[in-house]
Coordinates of C-alpha atoms in Angstrom, one line a residue:
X1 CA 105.2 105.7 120.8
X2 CA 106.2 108.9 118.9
X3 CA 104.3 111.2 116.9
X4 CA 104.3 114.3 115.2
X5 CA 104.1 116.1 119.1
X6 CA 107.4 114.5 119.8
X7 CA 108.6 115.6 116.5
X8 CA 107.6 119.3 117.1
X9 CA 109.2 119.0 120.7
X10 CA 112.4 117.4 119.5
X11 CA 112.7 120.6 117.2
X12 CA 112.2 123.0 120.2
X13 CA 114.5 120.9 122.6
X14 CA 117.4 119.6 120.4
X15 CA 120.2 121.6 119.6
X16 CA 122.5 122.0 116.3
X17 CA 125.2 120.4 117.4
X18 CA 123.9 117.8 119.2
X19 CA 122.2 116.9 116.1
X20 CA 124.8 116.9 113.9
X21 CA 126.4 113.6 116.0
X22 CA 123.3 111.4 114.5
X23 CA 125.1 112.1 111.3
X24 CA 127.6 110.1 111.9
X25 CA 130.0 110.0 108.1
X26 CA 127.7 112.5 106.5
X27 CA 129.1 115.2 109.0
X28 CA 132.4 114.2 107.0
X29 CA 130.7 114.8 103.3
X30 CA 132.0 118.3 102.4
X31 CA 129.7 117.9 99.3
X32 CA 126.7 117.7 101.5
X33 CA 126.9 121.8 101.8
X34 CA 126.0 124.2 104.4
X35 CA 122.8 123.6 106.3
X36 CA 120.7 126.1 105.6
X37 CA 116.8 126.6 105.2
X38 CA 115.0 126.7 102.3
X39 CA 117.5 125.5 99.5
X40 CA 115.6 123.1 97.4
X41 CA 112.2 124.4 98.5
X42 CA 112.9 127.4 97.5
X43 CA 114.3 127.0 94.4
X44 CA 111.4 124.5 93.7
X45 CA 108.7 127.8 94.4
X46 CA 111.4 130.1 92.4
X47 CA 111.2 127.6 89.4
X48 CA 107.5 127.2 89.3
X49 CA 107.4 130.9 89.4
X50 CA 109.6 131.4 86.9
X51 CA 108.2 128.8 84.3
X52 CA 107.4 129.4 80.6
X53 CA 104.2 128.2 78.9
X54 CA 101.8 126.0 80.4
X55 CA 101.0 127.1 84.3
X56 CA 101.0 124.4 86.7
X57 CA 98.4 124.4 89.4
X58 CA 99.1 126.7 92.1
X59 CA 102.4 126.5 93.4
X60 CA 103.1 122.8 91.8
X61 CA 106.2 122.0 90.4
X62 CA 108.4 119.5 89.6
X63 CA 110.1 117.9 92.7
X64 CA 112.4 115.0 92.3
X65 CA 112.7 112.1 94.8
X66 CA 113.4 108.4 95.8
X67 CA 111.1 106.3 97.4
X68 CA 113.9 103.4 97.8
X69 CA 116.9 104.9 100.3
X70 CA 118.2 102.2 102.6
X71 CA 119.8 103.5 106.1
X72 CA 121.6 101.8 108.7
X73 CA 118.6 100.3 109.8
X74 CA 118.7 97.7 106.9
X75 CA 120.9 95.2 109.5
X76 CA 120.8 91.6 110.4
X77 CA 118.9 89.7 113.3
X78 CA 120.8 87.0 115.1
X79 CA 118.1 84.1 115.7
X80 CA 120.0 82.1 118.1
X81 CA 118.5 84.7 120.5
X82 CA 114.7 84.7 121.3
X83 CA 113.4 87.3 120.4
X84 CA 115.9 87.8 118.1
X85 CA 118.7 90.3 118.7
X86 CA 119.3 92.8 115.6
X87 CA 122.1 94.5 114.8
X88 CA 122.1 97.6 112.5
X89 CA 124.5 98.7 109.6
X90 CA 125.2 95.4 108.3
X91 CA 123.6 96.1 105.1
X92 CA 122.8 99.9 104.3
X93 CA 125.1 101.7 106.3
X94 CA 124.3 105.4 106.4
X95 CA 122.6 107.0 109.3
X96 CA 119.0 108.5 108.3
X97 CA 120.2 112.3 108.2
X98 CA 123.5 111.4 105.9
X99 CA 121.1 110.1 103.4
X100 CA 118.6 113.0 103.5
X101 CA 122.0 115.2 103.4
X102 CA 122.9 113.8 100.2
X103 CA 119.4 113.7 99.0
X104 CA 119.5 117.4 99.4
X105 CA 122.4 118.0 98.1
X106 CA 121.6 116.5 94.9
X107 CA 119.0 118.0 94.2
X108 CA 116.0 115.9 96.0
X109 CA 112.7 117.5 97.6
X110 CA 111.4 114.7 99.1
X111 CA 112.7 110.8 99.8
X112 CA 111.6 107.4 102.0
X113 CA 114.2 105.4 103.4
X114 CA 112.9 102.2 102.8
X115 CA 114.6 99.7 104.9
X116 CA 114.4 95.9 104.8
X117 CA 111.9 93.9 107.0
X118 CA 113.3 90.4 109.2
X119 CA 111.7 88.8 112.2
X120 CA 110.5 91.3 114.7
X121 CA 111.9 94.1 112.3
X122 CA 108.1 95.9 113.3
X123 CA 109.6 96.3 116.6
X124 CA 112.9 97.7 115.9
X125 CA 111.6 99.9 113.0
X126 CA 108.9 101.6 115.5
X127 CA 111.2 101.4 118.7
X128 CA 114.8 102.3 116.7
X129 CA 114.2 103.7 113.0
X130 CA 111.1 106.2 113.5
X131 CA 112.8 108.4 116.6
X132 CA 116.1 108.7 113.8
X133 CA 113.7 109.4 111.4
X134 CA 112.1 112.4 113.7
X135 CA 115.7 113.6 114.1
X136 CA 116.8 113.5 110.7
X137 CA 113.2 115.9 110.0
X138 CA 114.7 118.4 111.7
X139 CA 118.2 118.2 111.0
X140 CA 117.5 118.5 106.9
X141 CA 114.3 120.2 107.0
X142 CA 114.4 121.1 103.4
X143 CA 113.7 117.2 102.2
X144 CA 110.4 115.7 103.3
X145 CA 111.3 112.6 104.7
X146 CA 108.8 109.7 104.5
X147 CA 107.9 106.7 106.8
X148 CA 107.9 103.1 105.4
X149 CA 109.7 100.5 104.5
X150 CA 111.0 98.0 101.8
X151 CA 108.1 95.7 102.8
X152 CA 108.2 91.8 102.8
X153 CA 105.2 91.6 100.7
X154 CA 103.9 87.7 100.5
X155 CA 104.3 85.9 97.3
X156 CA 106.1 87.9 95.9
X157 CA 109.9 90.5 95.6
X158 CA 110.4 93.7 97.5
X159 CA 108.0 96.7 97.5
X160 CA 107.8 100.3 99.0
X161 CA 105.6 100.6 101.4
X162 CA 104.6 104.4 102.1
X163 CA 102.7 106.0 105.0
X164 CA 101.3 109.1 104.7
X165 CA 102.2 111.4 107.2
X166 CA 100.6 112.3 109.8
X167 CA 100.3 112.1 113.6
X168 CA 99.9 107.9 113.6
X169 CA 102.0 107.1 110.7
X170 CA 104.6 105.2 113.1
X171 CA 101.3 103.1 114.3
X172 CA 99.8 102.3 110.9
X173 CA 103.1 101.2 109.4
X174 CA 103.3 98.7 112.7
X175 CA 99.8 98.0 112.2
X176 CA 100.7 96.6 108.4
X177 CA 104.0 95.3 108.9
X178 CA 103.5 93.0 111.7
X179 CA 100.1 91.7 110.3
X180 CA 101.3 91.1 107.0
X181 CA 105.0 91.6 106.2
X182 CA 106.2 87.7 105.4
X183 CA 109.3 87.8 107.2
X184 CA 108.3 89.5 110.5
X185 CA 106.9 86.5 112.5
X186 CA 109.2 84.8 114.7
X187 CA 109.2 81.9 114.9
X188 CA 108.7 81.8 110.9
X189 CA 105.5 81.5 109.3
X190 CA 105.1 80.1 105.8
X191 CA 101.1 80.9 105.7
X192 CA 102.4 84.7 105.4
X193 CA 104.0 83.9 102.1
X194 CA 101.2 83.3 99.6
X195 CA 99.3 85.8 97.2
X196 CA 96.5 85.5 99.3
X197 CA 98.1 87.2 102.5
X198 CA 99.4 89.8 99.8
X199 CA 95.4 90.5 98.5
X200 CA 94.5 90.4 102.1
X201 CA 97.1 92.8 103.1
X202 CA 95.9 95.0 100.1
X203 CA 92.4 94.6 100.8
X204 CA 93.5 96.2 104.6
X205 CA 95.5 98.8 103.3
X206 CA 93.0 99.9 100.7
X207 CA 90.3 100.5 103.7
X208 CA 92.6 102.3 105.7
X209 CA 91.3 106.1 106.2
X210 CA 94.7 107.4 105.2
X211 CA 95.6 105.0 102.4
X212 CA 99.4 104.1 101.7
X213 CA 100.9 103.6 98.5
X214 CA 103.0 99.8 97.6
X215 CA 105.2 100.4 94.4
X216 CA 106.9 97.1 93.5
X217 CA 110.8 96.7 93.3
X218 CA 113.3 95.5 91.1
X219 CA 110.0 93.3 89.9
X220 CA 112.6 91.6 86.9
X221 CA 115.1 91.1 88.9
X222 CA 114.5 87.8 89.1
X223 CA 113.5 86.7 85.7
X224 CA 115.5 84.2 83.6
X225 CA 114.9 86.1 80.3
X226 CA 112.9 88.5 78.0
X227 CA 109.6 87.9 79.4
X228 CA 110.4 84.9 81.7
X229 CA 109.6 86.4 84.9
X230 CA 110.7 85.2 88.4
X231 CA 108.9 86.6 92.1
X232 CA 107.1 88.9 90.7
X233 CA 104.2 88.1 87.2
X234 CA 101.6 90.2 85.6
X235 CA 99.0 88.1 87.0
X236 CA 99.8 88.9 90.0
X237 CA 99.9 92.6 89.5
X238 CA 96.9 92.6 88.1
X239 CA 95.3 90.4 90.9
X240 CA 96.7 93.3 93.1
X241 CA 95.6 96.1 91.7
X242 CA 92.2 95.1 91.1
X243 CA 92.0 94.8 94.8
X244 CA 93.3 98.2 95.6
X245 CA 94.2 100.4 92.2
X246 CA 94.5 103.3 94.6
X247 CA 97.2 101.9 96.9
X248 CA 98.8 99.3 94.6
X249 CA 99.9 101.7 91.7
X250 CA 103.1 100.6 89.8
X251 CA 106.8 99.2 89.8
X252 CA 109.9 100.9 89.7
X253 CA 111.0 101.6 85.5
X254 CA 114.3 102.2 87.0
X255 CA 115.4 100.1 89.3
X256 CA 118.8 101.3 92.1
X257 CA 122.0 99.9 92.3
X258 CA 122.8 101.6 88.7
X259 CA 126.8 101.7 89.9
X260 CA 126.8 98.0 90.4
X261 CA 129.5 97.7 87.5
X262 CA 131.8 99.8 89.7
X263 CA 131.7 96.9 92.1
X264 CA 131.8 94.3 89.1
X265 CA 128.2 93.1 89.2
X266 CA 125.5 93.1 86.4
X267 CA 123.8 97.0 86.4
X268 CA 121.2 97.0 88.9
X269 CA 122.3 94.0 90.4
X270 CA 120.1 92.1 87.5
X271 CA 122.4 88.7 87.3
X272 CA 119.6 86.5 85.4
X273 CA 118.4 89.2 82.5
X274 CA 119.8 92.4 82.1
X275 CA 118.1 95.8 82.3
X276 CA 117.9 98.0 79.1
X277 CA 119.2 101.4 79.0
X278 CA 119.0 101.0 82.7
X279 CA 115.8 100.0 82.7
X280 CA 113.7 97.3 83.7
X281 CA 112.4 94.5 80.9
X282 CA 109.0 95.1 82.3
X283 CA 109.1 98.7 81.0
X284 CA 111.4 99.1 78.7
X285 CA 110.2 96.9 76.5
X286 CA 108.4 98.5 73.6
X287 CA 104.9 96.6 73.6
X288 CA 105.5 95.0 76.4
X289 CA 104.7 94.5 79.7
X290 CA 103.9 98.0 80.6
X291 CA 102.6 98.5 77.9
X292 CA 99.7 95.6 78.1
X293 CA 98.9 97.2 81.2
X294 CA 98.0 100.3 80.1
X295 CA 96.2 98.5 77.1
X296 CA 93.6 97.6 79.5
X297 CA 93.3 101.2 80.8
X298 CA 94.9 100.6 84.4
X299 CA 96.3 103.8 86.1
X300 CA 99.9 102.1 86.5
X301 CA 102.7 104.3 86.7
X302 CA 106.6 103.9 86.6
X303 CA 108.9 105.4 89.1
X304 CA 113.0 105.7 89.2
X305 CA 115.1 104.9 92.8
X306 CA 118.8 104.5 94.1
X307 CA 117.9 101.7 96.4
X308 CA 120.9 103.0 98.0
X309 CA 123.1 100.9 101.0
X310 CA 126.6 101.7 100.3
X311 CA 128.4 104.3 97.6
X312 CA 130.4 103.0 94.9
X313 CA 133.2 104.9 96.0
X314 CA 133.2 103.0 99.4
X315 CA 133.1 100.0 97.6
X316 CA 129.4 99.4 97.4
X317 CA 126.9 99.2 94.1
X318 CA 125.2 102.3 94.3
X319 CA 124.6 106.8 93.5
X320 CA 123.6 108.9 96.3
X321 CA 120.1 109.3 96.7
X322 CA 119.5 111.8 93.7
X323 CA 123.2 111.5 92.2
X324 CA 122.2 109.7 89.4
X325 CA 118.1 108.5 89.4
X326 CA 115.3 110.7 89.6
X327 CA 111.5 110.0 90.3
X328 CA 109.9 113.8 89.5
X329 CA 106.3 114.6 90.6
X330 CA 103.9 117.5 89.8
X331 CA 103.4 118.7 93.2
X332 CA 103.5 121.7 96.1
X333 CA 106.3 120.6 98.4
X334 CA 104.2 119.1 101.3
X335 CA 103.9 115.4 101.5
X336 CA 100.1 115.0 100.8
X337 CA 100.2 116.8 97.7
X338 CA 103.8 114.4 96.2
X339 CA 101.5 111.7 97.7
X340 CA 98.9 112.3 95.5
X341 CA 101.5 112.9 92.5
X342 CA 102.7 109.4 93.4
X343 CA 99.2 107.7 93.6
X344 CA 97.9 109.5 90.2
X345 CA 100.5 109.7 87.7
X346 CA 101.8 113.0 87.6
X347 CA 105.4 111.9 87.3
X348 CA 108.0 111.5 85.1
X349 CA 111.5 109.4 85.9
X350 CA 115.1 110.3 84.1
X351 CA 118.7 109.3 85.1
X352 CA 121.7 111.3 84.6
X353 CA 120.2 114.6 85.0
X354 CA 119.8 114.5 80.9
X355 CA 116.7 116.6 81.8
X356 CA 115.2 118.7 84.6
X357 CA 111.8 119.1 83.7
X358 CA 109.4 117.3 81.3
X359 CA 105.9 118.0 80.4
X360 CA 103.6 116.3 78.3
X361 CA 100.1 117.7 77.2
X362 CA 97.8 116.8 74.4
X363 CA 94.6 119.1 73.6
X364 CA 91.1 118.5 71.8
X365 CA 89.0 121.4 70.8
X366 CA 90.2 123.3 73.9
X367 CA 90.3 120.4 76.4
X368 CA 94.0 119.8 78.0
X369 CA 95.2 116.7 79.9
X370 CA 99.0 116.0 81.1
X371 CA 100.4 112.9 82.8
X372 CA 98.1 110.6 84.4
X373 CA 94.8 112.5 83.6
X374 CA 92.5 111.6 80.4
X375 CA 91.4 114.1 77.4
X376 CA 87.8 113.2 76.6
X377 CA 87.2 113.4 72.9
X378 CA 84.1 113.6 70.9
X379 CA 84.3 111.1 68.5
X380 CA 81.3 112.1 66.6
X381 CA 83.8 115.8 66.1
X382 CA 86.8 117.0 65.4
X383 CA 89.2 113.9 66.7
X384 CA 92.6 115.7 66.0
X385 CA 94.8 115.9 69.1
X386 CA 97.9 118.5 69.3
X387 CA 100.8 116.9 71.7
X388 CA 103.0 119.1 72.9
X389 CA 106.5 117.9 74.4
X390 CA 108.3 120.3 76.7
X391 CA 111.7 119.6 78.4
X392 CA 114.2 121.5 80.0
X393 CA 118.2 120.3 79.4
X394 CA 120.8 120.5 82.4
X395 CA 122.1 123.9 82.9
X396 CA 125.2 122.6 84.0
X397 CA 126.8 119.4 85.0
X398 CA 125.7 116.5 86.5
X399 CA 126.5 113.8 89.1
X400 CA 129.4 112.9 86.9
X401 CA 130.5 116.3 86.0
X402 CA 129.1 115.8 82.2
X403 CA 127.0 117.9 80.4
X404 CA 124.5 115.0 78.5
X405 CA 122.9 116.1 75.5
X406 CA 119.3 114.9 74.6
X407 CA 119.8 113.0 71.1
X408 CA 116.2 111.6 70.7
X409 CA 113.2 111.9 71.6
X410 CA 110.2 109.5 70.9
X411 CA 106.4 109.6 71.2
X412 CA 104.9 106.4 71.9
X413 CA 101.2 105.7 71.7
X414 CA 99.0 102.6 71.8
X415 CA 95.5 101.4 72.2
X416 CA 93.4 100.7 75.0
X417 CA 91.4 97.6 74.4
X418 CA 90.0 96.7 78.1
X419 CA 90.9 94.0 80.4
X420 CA 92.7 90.4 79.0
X421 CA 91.6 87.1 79.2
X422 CA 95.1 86.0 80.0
X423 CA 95.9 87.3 83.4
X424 CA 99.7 87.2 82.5
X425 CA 99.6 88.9 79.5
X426 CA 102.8 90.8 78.8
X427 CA 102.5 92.1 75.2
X428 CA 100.4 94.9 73.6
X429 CA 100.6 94.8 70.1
X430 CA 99.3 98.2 69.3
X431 CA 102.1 100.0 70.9
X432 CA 104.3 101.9 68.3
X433 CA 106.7 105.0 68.2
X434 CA 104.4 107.3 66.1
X435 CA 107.4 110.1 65.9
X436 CA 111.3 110.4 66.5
X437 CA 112.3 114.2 67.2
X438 CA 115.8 115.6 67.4
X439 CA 117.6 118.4 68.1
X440 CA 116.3 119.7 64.5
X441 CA 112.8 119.5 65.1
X442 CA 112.6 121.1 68.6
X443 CA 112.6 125.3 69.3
X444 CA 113.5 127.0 72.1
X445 CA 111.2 128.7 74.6
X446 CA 113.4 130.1 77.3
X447 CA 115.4 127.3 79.0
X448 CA 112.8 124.5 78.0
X449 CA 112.9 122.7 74.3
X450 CA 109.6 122.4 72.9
X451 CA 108.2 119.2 70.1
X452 CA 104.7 119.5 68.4
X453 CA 102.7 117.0 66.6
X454 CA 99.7 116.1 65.6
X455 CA 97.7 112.7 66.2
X456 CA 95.2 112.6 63.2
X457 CA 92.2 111.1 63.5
X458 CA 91.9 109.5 66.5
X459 CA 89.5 107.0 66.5
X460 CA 89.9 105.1 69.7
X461 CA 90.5 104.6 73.3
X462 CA 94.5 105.4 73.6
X463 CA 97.2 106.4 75.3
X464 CA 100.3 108.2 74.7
X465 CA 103.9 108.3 76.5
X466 CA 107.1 109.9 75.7
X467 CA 110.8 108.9 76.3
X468 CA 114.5 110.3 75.5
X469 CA 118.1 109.3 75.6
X470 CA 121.6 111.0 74.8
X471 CA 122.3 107.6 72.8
X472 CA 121.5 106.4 69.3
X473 CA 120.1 103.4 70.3
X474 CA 116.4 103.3 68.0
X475 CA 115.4 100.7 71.4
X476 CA 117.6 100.6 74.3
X477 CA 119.6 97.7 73.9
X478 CA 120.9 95.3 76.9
X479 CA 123.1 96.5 79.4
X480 CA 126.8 95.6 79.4
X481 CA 130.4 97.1 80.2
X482 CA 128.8 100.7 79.7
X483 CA 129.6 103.3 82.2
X484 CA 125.7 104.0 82.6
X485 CA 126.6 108.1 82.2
X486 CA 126.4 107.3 79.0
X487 CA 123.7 105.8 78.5
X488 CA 121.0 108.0 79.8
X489 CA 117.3 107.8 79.5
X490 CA 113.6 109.5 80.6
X491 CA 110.3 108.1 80.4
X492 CA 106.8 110.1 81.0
X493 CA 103.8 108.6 82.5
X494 CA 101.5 108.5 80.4
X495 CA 98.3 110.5 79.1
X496 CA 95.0 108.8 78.4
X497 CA 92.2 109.4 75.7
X498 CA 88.6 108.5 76.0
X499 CA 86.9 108.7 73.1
X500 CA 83.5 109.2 73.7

């Protein structure tokens, strides 16, 4: 089985050219540049070192990615064979390397293809995938390039599945998928799809030494309206991450497949309920869903993907990886440290490129905390907290050669009460947008825009999130006909307050 060895040999023993053939169409893909060292990297380090105000830890800085990249090895197995025979490129089409090309060339750091399971899919992903994925390391070295899947998880819709990497990572995603993945058994099992083989499998993930990270999918796709959920319900993530809050840590806000209109489907492939603004129900919602789960204090965060198989201009529903969603983490470009972004909040999501960079902070008698950390505040003092918004505009054009304009943006607070009685619970009632700030009532520091405001008084448990748009919409409305270029948003993680 390969390893990191085989990976270090196959960069000592392969050459250039031979390389480039496991590109297969990217090769073609003038827009996927020269390859050369240290591109994004390096201007990840040169923008950290650069940055105005706040200094970020080290050598941390903001590093886009996508956790949801499907490659040829999202095929079909024939089952009139036993075992079954699989056939690749039948679904996602794109060899590994094309879509860390692209990812690069849009301005990714990091990305995961995330390929679907099927019976025996363990197998193939350990025998076929993960030697492509070795390959595809050292062919586009500047994007670190995860291992895992879009796992089959039991009881409920699609969900990443991310290794960490290291020298077993092509054993421990084996180990998990053929346990616990629904679809892998062959003959079919249906004792693999229930909520307790999902706890289980959460339960064995969470004692791993090197735990992984599961980040649900699409998880309204499936709902017949505002709030009538299908595969996936907040009981059940709730039920999940109480068994393992450090490995089951969010959903995606923005789910892929954000050109589907091109292809003449519903944006984001959402045919039952529409996204808003691009984004899920589940997070878009003001007061809802998201919302009532950070009302009980849980650390769940919201992420931004392509779920890329085929590009809209080959007649699929989907951006490049990078072309047109973004999941940014606070992190040093090696994969523990965006690992740890991931599993702890420091992350913001944004489509369009209407923003590069996003920071938000709030400070208490000379205490600081920024996305997914808490500000402790003595309530028996001085219970003011300054906020302070800081985002940086495109300097230049984007995906769709537009330069968007930031129109709005909103502060959003609410309360943190503790855990529900009603497990599905999908409303927090205390959530509010406590300020709207436009182009008037932000100044300019360098190349970053900067809001401040005040929270008086705070008396309480809270938490506090920001989003933005280039549209007038007060709350994004339901997606339609619009070309989604214009209608752009971001969303922060949020900031928590203890009040003590």
């Amino acid at each position: 089985m390969n390893d990191l060895n085989h990976e270090g040999d196959a960069r000592g023993g392969i050459s250039r050219r031979r390389l480039v053939r496991y590109v297969g169409v990217g090769a073609t893909l003038a827009a996927a540049g020269p390859l050369v060292p240290g591109g994004q990297a390096a201007a990840d380090e040169a923008s950290a070192a650069r940055r105005g105000g706040r200094a970020h830890d080290g050598l941390r800085a903001w590093r886009a990615g996508d956790h949801h990249v499907h490659s040829e090895y999202s095929g079909e197995f024939d089952t009139s064979t036993n075992p079954p025979t699989f056939h690749k490129g039948t679904d996602g089409i794109y060899p590994i390397a094309t879509n860390a090309l692209m990812a690069r060339q849009f301005g990714l750091s990091w990305m995961m293809c995330a390929d679907h399971g099927g019976p025996t899919h363990s197998k193939v992903n350990v025998e076929l995938a993960y030697p492509d994925l070795l390959r595809s390391r050292v062919l586009v070295p500047e994007v670190l390039q995860f291992w895992g899947m879009e796992f089959d998880a039991p009881a409920l819709d699609h969900h990443t599945l991310m290794i960490p990497h290291h020298s077993g990572e092509a054993e421990q995603l084996y180990e998990l998928e053929s346990r616990f993945a629904k679809l892998d058994p062959f003959p079919a099992d249906p004792g693999r799809d229930t909520e307790a083989k999902m706890i289980e499998f959460l339960k064995a993930a969470n004692a791993m030494d090197r735990k992984p990270l599961v980040i649900a999918h699409h998880a309204s796709s499936s709902a017949t309206g505002l709030g009538v959920y299908g595969h996936d319900t907040p009981r059940e993530f709730r039920n999940g991450n109480d068994t393992a809050p450090n490995v089951y840590v969010g959903f995606e806000g923005a789910p892929g497949h954000q050109a589907a209109q091109k292809a003449g489907y519903p944006r984001s492939g959402y045919f039952y309920h529409p996204t808003y603004g691009g984004f899920d129900q589940m997070t878009a919602r003001l007061g809802g869903l998201w919302d009532s789960l950070l009302g009980e204090g849980r650390r769940w965060w919201i992420t931004a993907t392509s779920d890329s198989h085929l590009h809209w201009t080959q007649g699929g529903a989907d951006f490049w990886p990078g072309e047109y969603s973004k999941t940014h983490v606070l992190a040093r470009q090696d994969y523990g440290d965006i690992m740890d972004g991931l599993r702890n909040g420091r992350i913001w999501v944004g489509t369009g490129d209407l923003i590069t960079s996003l920071d938000l902070a709030l400070t208490n008698t000379g205490r600081t905390a920024t996305m997914g950390e808490t500000l402790f505040v003595n309530g028996q003092g001085l219970t003011d907290i300054e906020v302070e918004i800081r985002f940086r505009p495109l300097d230049g054009k984007n995906g769709n050669g537009d330069r968007p304009q930031v129109r709005r943006v909103d502060l959003i607070t609410g309360s943190i009460t503790g855990p529900v009685t009603d497990r599905d619970a999908d409303t927090n009632p205390t959530t509010k947008v406590v300020a709207r700030f436009g182009p008037n009532d932000w100044q300019r520091q360098g190349a970053d825009y900067v809001v401040r405001h005040t929270l008086r008084d705070v008396d309480g448990d809270m938490y506090a999130r920001v989003r933005g748009t280039n549209t007038d919409e007060a709350e994004p409305l339901a997606d339609g006909a619009e070309s989604p270029w214009d209608d752009l948003w971001f969303y922060s993680n949020p900031v928590f307050v203890d009040v003590r």
